[in-house]
Amino acid sequence: MSTYPSEYEVDAVLRDGDVVQIRPIRPDDAEGLMRFFQRLGPQSRYFRFFRVKEALEHDEAVYFSTVDYTRRMALVAIDEGEIVGVGRYDGLPEEPQVAEVAFAVADPYQGRGIGSELLSLLTVHARRRGITAFRAFVMAENMQMMRVFRNSGYTMSRTLEDNVFTVEFPVEHTHGARESEESRERRAVAASLLPIFFPRSIAVIGASTTAGSIGARLFANLLAGGFTGPLYPVNPKAAVVNSVRAYSSVLDIPDPIDLAFIVVPAQAVQGVVAECAQKKVRGLCVISAGFSETGADGKDREIDLLDLVRASGMRMVGPNCMGLINTASAVNLVGTFAGVRPPAGNVAMSSQSGALGIAILEYAQQTGTGISQFVSVGNKADVSGNDLLLAWEEDPATDVILLYLESFGNPRKFSRIARRIGMSKPIVAVKSGRSVSGSKAASSHTGALASSDVAVDALFTQAGVIRTDTIEEQFAVASLLANQPLPRGSRVGILTNAGGPGILAADALEAGLLTIPELTETTQGRLQAVLPAEASTRNPVDTIASAGPDEYKACLKALLESEEVDAVMVIYVPTSPEGGPLVAAAVRDVVDNYDGPAPVVAVFMQEAVPLLRQGLWPRADRRARLQAQEGGALAGAVLVLARVVG
């Protein structure tokens, strides 16, 4: 029963990570209001009504639960089906643009952020209805309510008379209010995901004894990954799974459970999640498929599942996903059914595709790209890419964020969050569905509506997101971002031993809106001192084919110390079997002893992949990295610089 827009219903994440539903009050809430009043302590009742009040009469409850959603508005916070908080405003007849606002929160829920969430949402509704200011009357002893107003970020004035503060503030969305809301949102979402990323205990519901099954592989990977807490397999048909005692139900496990992986048929998921709610499990990762990606019936199952999850205050990854990974030594969480464990590092990644997620992990392993956290979000019914961005924003283990997207749930929110995060942590995204056919395939894959590619480009540009066309290019960009400083500008110096590749690189870099500045006479003089007369010292610096490690070392050092370029691309075309390793060692020696801001991208044409395999350029090196792809090393390196600088 509702006569208000569905957008007025939101799921609010509290500062301790729990989730409550907030929606406008309805006439059928009268009985719930009376029960809510009975759960308020004597002091809370006194603070709200300014007198000792023993009961809320039925007629009062009917009045309070009847609003017109315009001049009178009330919101209720719901947890496990019961009202736990109420916020309301009533327009003042004598001052049409001012409304009186008041709040009450059940005693066990106070101090968790419900009042702040109610205030934030009420100001949004008030602005839409032409109300410009809120006025509240707060008893001087009610310091908790005063903190809510003070921390809201709004410009507040107050006067004290007869032990009652009159608090008034404009509901205009100021910079301070916006910062306060964003900070509260960031902290709350990060707290809500802690049981998922840093669980103290895990249950695998559907852990199997059948070799090769998803449930068997998932449980085996968690064991092999060295998870630091207890693991509990749940399988009603087995007494033991992988030498670990199994339980028939999550309810039979004697200890608390933070995170449950669910690998059962879609029809059984609802019942299993209901048991998890009863067990007070805080986080879920639903591997099971058969939901919105399958059509109308599956979508209905997903809606019912989400309602149950949110009513129980849990957070859920999935459904229809491949799991998640956190390489932090505090947890060693390898919660996927893929047989791949990427190295630990500073790159966090979210993938909307499970199968592609497996390929992504393999690629990270092959290229030595260190992963901090990886999440396959699947259908994104609850935990979304936006939630992950908020969780990673202040994660000390994450410096770069990679996204594989097929659709957007809330593009406006994504733009707001990504624009802020991208100023300190680069975000690199691959968005599939560029073509009409690709968009249709993406929509059917996860049951979500894909977006126009033109709109996606505009969104990424506005949000400062680096867009790449392929996963390979994404990891090349990530490698540079994760291991080297960001270029300060668009000036690129090119050092090569062959004119042709140097010219091609210059053309491609300028096409990517980068510049190839001519070097000053001073810098050219340093280069001429170590190069033969036939060499070119303008930029690109062509050392000619006879150049060896000594020439490369001296020239690279001169370019980096000149401060006339913001990045250097080193190109080497092999002229002898031993040339590549010697020049690679010389370049690395220079970069190891360079503490400046310019990154170095090295392209060893034809020999790039063997050099990587020989370990001459360590994959974990946080300074110089060999950006190369067999058969396309030069193009790959150019794209890396163009994406990062552009």
mmCIF file of N, CA, C and O in Angstrom, residues 87-90 92 95 97-103 115-127 130-138 144-159 165-174 176-178 180-181 184:
data_model
loop_
_atom_site.group_PDB
_atom_site.id
_atom_site.type_symbol
_atom_site.label_atom_id
_atom_site.label_comp_id
_atom_site.label_asym_id
_atom_site.label_seq_id
_atom_site.Cartn_x
_atom_site.Cartn_y
_atom_site.Cartn_z
ATOM 1 N N GLY A 87 11.014 10.368 11.353
ATOM 2 C CA GLY A 87 11.369 11.763 11.147
ATOM 3 C C GLY A 87 10.242 12.430 10.381
ATOM 4 O O GLY A 87 9.693 11.841 9.443
ATOM 5 N N ARG A 88 9.889 13.635 10.767
ATOM 6 C CA ARG A 88 8.746 14.285 10.108
ATOM 7 C C ARG A 88 8.940 15.792 10.078
ATOM 8 O O ARG A 88 9.700 16.360 10.876
ATOM 9 N N TYR A 89 8.258 16.418 9.121
ATOM 10 C CA TYR A 89 8.163 17.871 9.160
ATOM 11 C C TYR A 89 6.725 18.272 8.886
ATOM 12 O O TYR A 89 5.975 17.573 8.198
ATOM 13 N N ASP A 90 6.334 19.401 9.477
ATOM 14 C CA ASP A 90 5.005 19.981 9.288
ATOM 15 C C ASP A 90 5.179 21.435 8.902
ATOM 16 O O ASP A 90 5.822 22.212 9.632
ATOM 17 N N LEU A 92 4.552 25.302 8.464
ATOM 18 C CA LEU A 92 3.968 26.284 9.363
ATOM 19 C C LEU A 92 3.033 27.201 8.576
ATOM 20 O O LEU A 92 3.471 27.855 7.615
ATOM 21 N N GLU A 95 4.232 30.742 8.158
ATOM 22 C CA GLU A 95 5.476 30.898 7.403
ATOM 23 C C GLU A 95 5.539 29.787 6.360
ATOM 24 O O GLU A 95 6.123 28.725 6.606
ATOM 25 N N GLN A 97 7.227 28.922 3.867
ATOM 26 C CA GLN A 97 8.480 28.329 3.412
ATOM 27 C C GLN A 97 9.286 27.702 4.541
ATOM 28 O O GLN A 97 10.418 27.273 4.337
ATOM 29 N N VAL A 98 8.699 27.630 5.730
ATOM 30 C CA VAL A 98 9.378 27.051 6.888
ATOM 31 C C VAL A 98 8.562 25.875 7.403
ATOM 32 O O VAL A 98 7.325 25.913 7.413
ATOM 33 N N ALA A 99 9.249 24.818 7.823
ATOM 34 C CA ALA A 99 8.572 23.644 8.382
ATOM 35 C C ALA A 99 9.245 23.259 9.690
ATOM 36 O O ALA A 99 10.457 23.375 9.837
ATOM 37 N N GLU A 100 8.421 22.793 10.638
ATOM 38 C CA GLU A 100 8.952 22.295 11.900
ATOM 39 C C GLU A 100 9.307 20.829 11.733
ATOM 40 O O GLU A 100 8.525 20.045 11.207
ATOM 41 N N VAL A 101 10.505 20.445 12.191
ATOM 42 C CA VAL A 101 10.996 19.086 11.996
ATOM 43 C C VAL A 101 11.247 18.441 13.357
ATOM 44 O O VAL A 101 11.632 19.117 14.319
ATOM 45 N N ALA A 102 10.980 17.128 13.442
ATOM 46 C CA ALA A 102 11.177 16.401 14.700
ATOM 47 C C ALA A 102 11.535 14.951 14.401
ATOM 48 O O ALA A 102 11.166 14.415 13.334
ATOM 49 N N PHE A 103 12.233 14.324 15.357
ATOM 50 C CA PHE A 103 12.714 12.950 15.160
ATOM 51 C C PHE A 103 12.542 12.145 16.440
ATOM 52 O O PHE A 103 12.562 12.688 17.548
ATOM 53 N N GLY A 115 18.977 8.987 12.588
ATOM 54 C CA GLY A 115 18.525 10.375 12.596
ATOM 55 C C GLY A 115 19.136 11.185 11.472
ATOM 56 O O GLY A 115 18.451 11.981 10.816
ATOM 57 N N SER A 116 20.435 10.978 11.209
ATOM 58 C CA SER A 116 21.107 11.711 10.124
ATOM 59 C C SER A 116 20.530 11.340 8.767
ATOM 60 O O SER A 116 20.346 12.206 7.901
ATOM 61 N N GLU A 117 20.252 10.050 8.557
ATOM 62 C CA GLU A 117 19.669 9.617 7.286
ATOM 63 C C GLU A 117 18.273 10.206 7.100
ATOM 64 O O GLU A 117 17.919 10.662 6.010
ATOM 65 N N LEU A 118 17.465 10.189 8.158
ATOM 66 C CA LEU A 118 16.115 10.754 8.058
ATOM 67 C C LEU A 118 16.175 12.242 7.749
ATOM 68 O O LEU A 118 15.428 12.746 6.901
ATOM 69 N N LEU A 119 17.069 12.966 8.417
ATOM 70 C CA LEU A 119 17.200 14.400 8.178
ATOM 71 C C LEU A 119 17.622 14.675 6.744
ATOM 72 O O LEU A 119 17.065 15.558 6.072
ATOM 73 N N SER A 120 18.602 13.907 6.251
ATOM 74 C CA SER A 120 19.088 14.122 4.888
ATOM 75 C C SER A 120 17.975 13.927 3.867
ATOM 76 O O SER A 120 17.811 14.734 2.940
ATOM 77 N N LEU A 121 17.184 12.872 4.029
ATOM 78 C CA LEU A 121 16.109 12.592 3.077
ATOM 79 C C LEU A 121 14.964 13.592 3.207
ATOM 80 O O LEU A 121 14.359 13.995 2.205
ATOM 81 N N LEU A 122 14.670 14.025 4.435
ATOM 82 C CA LEU A 122 13.601 15.015 4.609
ATOM 83 C C LEU A 122 13.955 16.338 3.943
ATOM 84 O O LEU A 122 13.082 17.009 3.375
ATOM 85 N N THR A 123 15.230 16.729 3.994
ATOM 86 C CA THR A 123 15.614 17.983 3.344
ATOM 87 C C THR A 123 15.427 17.895 1.828
ATOM 88 O O THR A 123 15.058 18.876 1.181
ATOM 89 N N VAL A 124 15.678 16.697 1.254
ATOM 90 C CA VAL A 124 15.465 16.516 -0.188
ATOM 91 C C VAL A 124 13.990 16.719 -0.523
ATOM 92 O O VAL A 124 13.629 17.441 -1.465
ATOM 93 N N HIS A 125 13.108 16.071 0.254
ATOM 94 C CA HIS A 125 11.669 16.219 0.002
ATOM 95 C C HIS A 125 11.221 17.657 0.185
ATOM 96 O O HIS A 125 10.411 18.181 -0.586
ATOM 97 N N ALA A 126 11.747 18.309 1.229
ATOM 98 C CA ALA A 126 11.339 19.683 1.512
ATOM 99 C C ALA A 126 11.734 20.624 0.379
ATOM 100 O O ALA A 126 10.940 21.489 -0.032
ATOM 101 N N ARG A 127 12.938 20.483 -0.134
ATOM 102 C CA ARG A 127 13.383 21.350 -1.234
ATOM 103 C C ARG A 127 12.473 21.205 -2.441
ATOM 104 O O ARG A 127 12.164 22.180 -3.129
ATOM 105 N N GLY A 130 9.281 23.317 -2.099
ATOM 106 C CA GLY A 130 9.376 24.760 -1.945
ATOM 107 C C GLY A 130 9.665 25.227 -0.535
ATOM 108 O O GLY A 130 9.618 26.430 -0.253
ATOM 109 N N ILE A 131 9.947 24.300 0.379
ATOM 110 C CA ILE A 131 10.308 24.675 1.742
ATOM 111 C C ILE A 131 11.791 25.020 1.769
ATOM 112 O O ILE A 131 12.625 24.272 1.261
ATOM 113 N N THR A 132 12.115 26.149 2.356
ATOM 114 C CA THR A 132 13.505 26.620 2.315
ATOM 115 C C THR A 132 14.228 26.483 3.648
ATOM 116 O O THR A 132 15.449 26.603 3.690
ATOM 117 N N ALA A 133 13.491 26.254 4.749
ATOM 118 C CA ALA A 133 14.161 26.184 6.051
ATOM 119 C C ALA A 133 13.418 25.223 6.976
ATOM 120 O O ALA A 133 12.198 25.069 6.898
ATOM 121 N N PHE A 134 14.179 24.580 7.860
ATOM 122 C CA PHE A 134 13.637 23.734 8.918
ATOM 123 C C PHE A 134 13.831 24.440 10.261
ATOM 124 O O PHE A 134 14.832 25.131 10.485
ATOM 125 N N ARG A 135 12.858 24.222 11.149
ATOM 126 C CA ARG A 135 12.967 24.715 12.513
ATOM 127 C C ARG A 135 12.687 23.550 13.452
ATOM 128 O O ARG A 135 11.760 22.760 13.220
ATOM 129 N N ALA A 136 13.497 23.423 14.475
ATOM 130 C CA ALA A 136 13.311 22.340 15.436
ATOM 131 C C ALA A 136 13.424 22.889 16.847
ATOM 132 O O ALA A 136 14.176 23.840 17.103
ATOM 133 N N PHE A 137 12.669 22.276 17.758
ATOM 134 C CA PHE A 137 12.738 22.632 19.164
ATOM 135 C C PHE A 137 13.342 21.438 19.900
ATOM 136 O O PHE A 137 12.782 20.330 19.877
ATOM 137 N N VAL A 138 14.492 21.674 20.518
ATOM 138 C CA VAL A 138 15.259 20.586 21.114
ATOM 139 C C VAL A 138 15.573 20.933 22.562
ATOM 140 O O VAL A 138 16.102 22.027 22.851
ATOM 141 N N GLN A 144 22.310 14.418 21.894
ATOM 142 C CA GLN A 144 22.429 13.535 20.735
ATOM 143 C C GLN A 144 21.726 14.134 19.517
ATOM 144 O O GLN A 144 22.248 14.100 18.401
ATOM 145 N N MET A 145 20.539 14.724 19.730
ATOM 146 C CA MET A 145 19.831 15.349 18.613
ATOM 147 C C MET A 145 20.567 16.595 18.138
ATOM 148 O O MET A 145 20.636 16.874 16.934
ATOM 149 N N MET A 146 21.162 17.331 19.075
ATOM 150 C CA MET A 146 21.927 18.503 18.673
ATOM 151 C C MET A 146 23.133 18.104 17.827
ATOM 152 O O MET A 146 23.504 18.811 16.889
ATOM 153 N N ARG A 147 23.745 16.953 18.148
ATOM 154 C CA ARG A 147 24.881 16.482 17.342
ATOM 155 C C ARG A 147 24.433 16.144 15.927
ATOM 156 O O ARG A 147 25.168 16.377 14.961
ATOM 157 N N VAL A 148 23.231 15.569 15.790
ATOM 158 C CA VAL A 148 22.716 15.253 14.452
ATOM 159 C C VAL A 148 22.629 16.522 13.614
ATOM 160 O O VAL A 148 23.068 16.569 12.459
ATOM 161 N N PHE A 149 22.054 17.583 14.195
ATOM 162 C CA PHE A 149 21.933 18.842 13.452
ATOM 163 C C PHE A 149 23.311 19.455 13.182
ATOM 164 O O PHE A 149 23.586 19.941 12.085
ATOM 165 N N ARG A 150 24.183 19.419 14.195
ATOM 166 C CA ARG A 150 25.503 20.047 14.053
ATOM 167 C C ARG A 150 26.351 19.345 12.998
ATOM 168 O O ARG A 150 27.100 19.979 12.255
ATOM 169 N N ASN A 151 26.236 18.021 12.934
ATOM 170 C CA ASN A 151 27.055 17.252 11.986
ATOM 171 C C ASN A 151 26.431 17.125 10.608
ATOM 172 O O ASN A 151 27.001 16.479 9.740
ATOM 173 N N SER A 152 25.264 17.727 10.408
ATOM 174 C CA SER A 152 24.580 17.581 9.121
ATOM 175 C C SER A 152 25.262 18.366 8.016
ATOM 176 O O SER A 152 25.055 18.094 6.834
ATOM 177 N N GLY A 153 26.066 19.366 8.379
ATOM 178 C CA GLY A 153 26.742 20.181 7.376
ATOM 179 C C GLY A 153 25.954 21.411 6.980
ATOM 180 O O GLY A 153 26.452 22.253 6.227
ATOM 181 N N TYR A 154 24.710 21.540 7.473
ATOM 182 C CA TYR A 154 23.911 22.725 7.170
ATOM 183 C C TYR A 154 24.304 23.871 8.106
ATOM 184 O O TYR A 154 24.741 23.656 9.244
ATOM 185 N N THR A 155 24.130 25.092 7.633
ATOM 186 C CA THR A 155 24.431 26.267 8.441
ATOM 187 C C THR A 155 23.321 26.453 9.456
ATOM 188 O O THR A 155 22.171 26.720 9.090
ATOM 189 N N MET A 156 23.643 26.305 10.737
ATOM 190 C CA MET A 156 22.634 26.238 11.781
ATOM 191 C C MET A 156 22.712 27.453 12.688
ATOM 192 O O MET A 156 23.789 27.935 13.024
ATOM 193 N N SER A 157 21.564 27.966 13.087
ATOM 194 C CA SER A 157 21.501 28.985 14.130
ATOM 195 C C SER A 157 20.633 28.444 15.255
ATOM 196 O O SER A 157 19.724 27.651 15.030
ATOM 197 N N ARG A 158 20.920 28.853 16.497
ATOM 198 C CA ARG A 158 20.146 28.341 17.613
ATOM 199 C C ARG A 158 20.040 29.393 18.708
ATOM 200 O O ARG A 158 20.934 30.217 18.896
ATOM 201 N N THR A 159 18.943 29.352 19.417
ATOM 202 C CA THR A 159 18.729 30.217 20.574
ATOM 203 C C THR A 159 18.194 29.356 21.705
ATOM 204 O O THR A 159 17.505 28.350 21.469
ATOM 205 N N PHE A 165 16.277 24.663 23.086
ATOM 206 C CA PHE A 165 16.930 25.282 21.936
ATOM 207 C C PHE A 165 15.935 25.392 20.781
ATOM 208 O O PHE A 165 15.204 24.436 20.483
ATOM 209 N N THR A 166 15.926 26.562 20.132
ATOM 210 C CA THR A 166 15.243 26.698 18.847
ATOM 211 C C THR A 166 16.326 26.659 17.777
ATOM 212 O O THR A 166 17.182 27.545 17.713
ATOM 213 N N VAL A 167 16.307 25.615 16.987
ATOM 214 C CA VAL A 167 17.331 25.401 15.968
ATOM 215 C C VAL A 167 16.714 25.676 14.600
ATOM 216 O O VAL A 167 15.621 25.165 14.287
ATOM 217 N N GLU A 168 17.384 26.459 13.787
ATOM 218 C CA GLU A 168 16.865 26.753 12.453
ATOM 219 C C GLU A 168 18.006 26.707 11.446
ATOM 220 O O GLU A 168 19.117 27.169 11.735
ATOM 221 N N PHE A 169 17.726 26.129 10.286
ATOM 222 C CA PHE A 169 18.758 26.077 9.248
ATOM 223 C C PHE A 169 18.091 25.965 7.878
ATOM 224 O O PHE A 169 17.016 25.380 7.730
ATOM 225 N N PRO A 170 18.715 26.566 6.850
ATOM 226 C CA PRO A 170 18.182 26.429 5.488
ATOM 227 C C PRO A 170 18.420 25.011 4.977
ATOM 228 O O PRO A 170 19.412 24.371 5.328
ATOM 229 N N VAL A 171 17.506 24.512 4.169
ATOM 230 C CA VAL A 171 17.645 23.155 3.635
ATOM 231 C C VAL A 171 18.367 23.150 2.292
ATOM 232 O O VAL A 171 18.440 22.115 1.625
ATOM 233 N N GLU A 172 18.913 24.286 1.915
ATOM 234 C CA GLU A 172 19.712 24.349 0.688
ATOM 235 C C GLU A 172 20.874 23.360 0.783
ATOM 236 O O GLU A 172 21.513 23.228 1.829
ATOM 237 N N HIS A 173 21.140 22.656 -0.330
ATOM 238 C CA HIS A 173 22.172 21.615 -0.330
ATOM 239 C C HIS A 173 23.537 22.277 -0.468
ATOM 240 O O HIS A 173 24.100 22.388 -1.560
ATOM 241 N N THR A 174 24.108 22.685 0.637
ATOM 242 C CA THR A 174 25.379 23.395 0.626
ATOM 243 C C THR A 174 26.536 22.422 0.427
ATOM 244 O O THR A 174 26.381 21.201 0.533
ATOM 245 N N GLY A 176 28.991 22.039 2.454
ATOM 246 C CA GLY A 176 29.213 21.362 3.721
ATOM 247 C C GLY A 176 28.267 20.199 3.935
ATOM 248 O O GLY A 176 28.667 19.133 4.417
ATOM 249 N N ALA A 177 26.988 20.398 3.575
ATOM 250 C CA ALA A 177 26.009 19.311 3.720
ATOM 251 C C ALA A 177 26.350 18.154 2.804
ATOM 252 O O ALA A 177 26.239 16.983 3.182
ATOM 253 N N ARG A 178 26.764 18.486 1.587
ATOM 254 C CA ARG A 178 27.128 17.439 0.635
ATOM 255 C C ARG A 178 28.338 16.649 1.130
ATOM 256 O O ARG A 178 28.365 15.422 1.060
ATOM 257 N N SER A 180 29.267 16.236 4.214
ATOM 258 C CA SER A 180 28.843 15.443 5.366
ATOM 259 C C SER A 180 28.119 14.176 4.914
ATOM 260 O O SER A 180 28.365 13.084 5.440
ATOM 261 N N GLU A 181 27.221 14.310 3.926
ATOM 262 C CA GLU A 181 26.490 13.152 3.415
ATOM 263 C C GLU A 181 27.438 12.150 2.766
ATOM 264 O O GLU A 181 27.311 10.935 2.964
ATOM 265 N N ARG A 184 29.442 10.317 5.425
ATOM 266 C CA ARG A 184 28.595 9.347 6.123
ATOM 267 C C ARG A 184 28.325 8.131 5.237
ATOM 268 O O ARG A 184 28.387 6.986 5.688
#
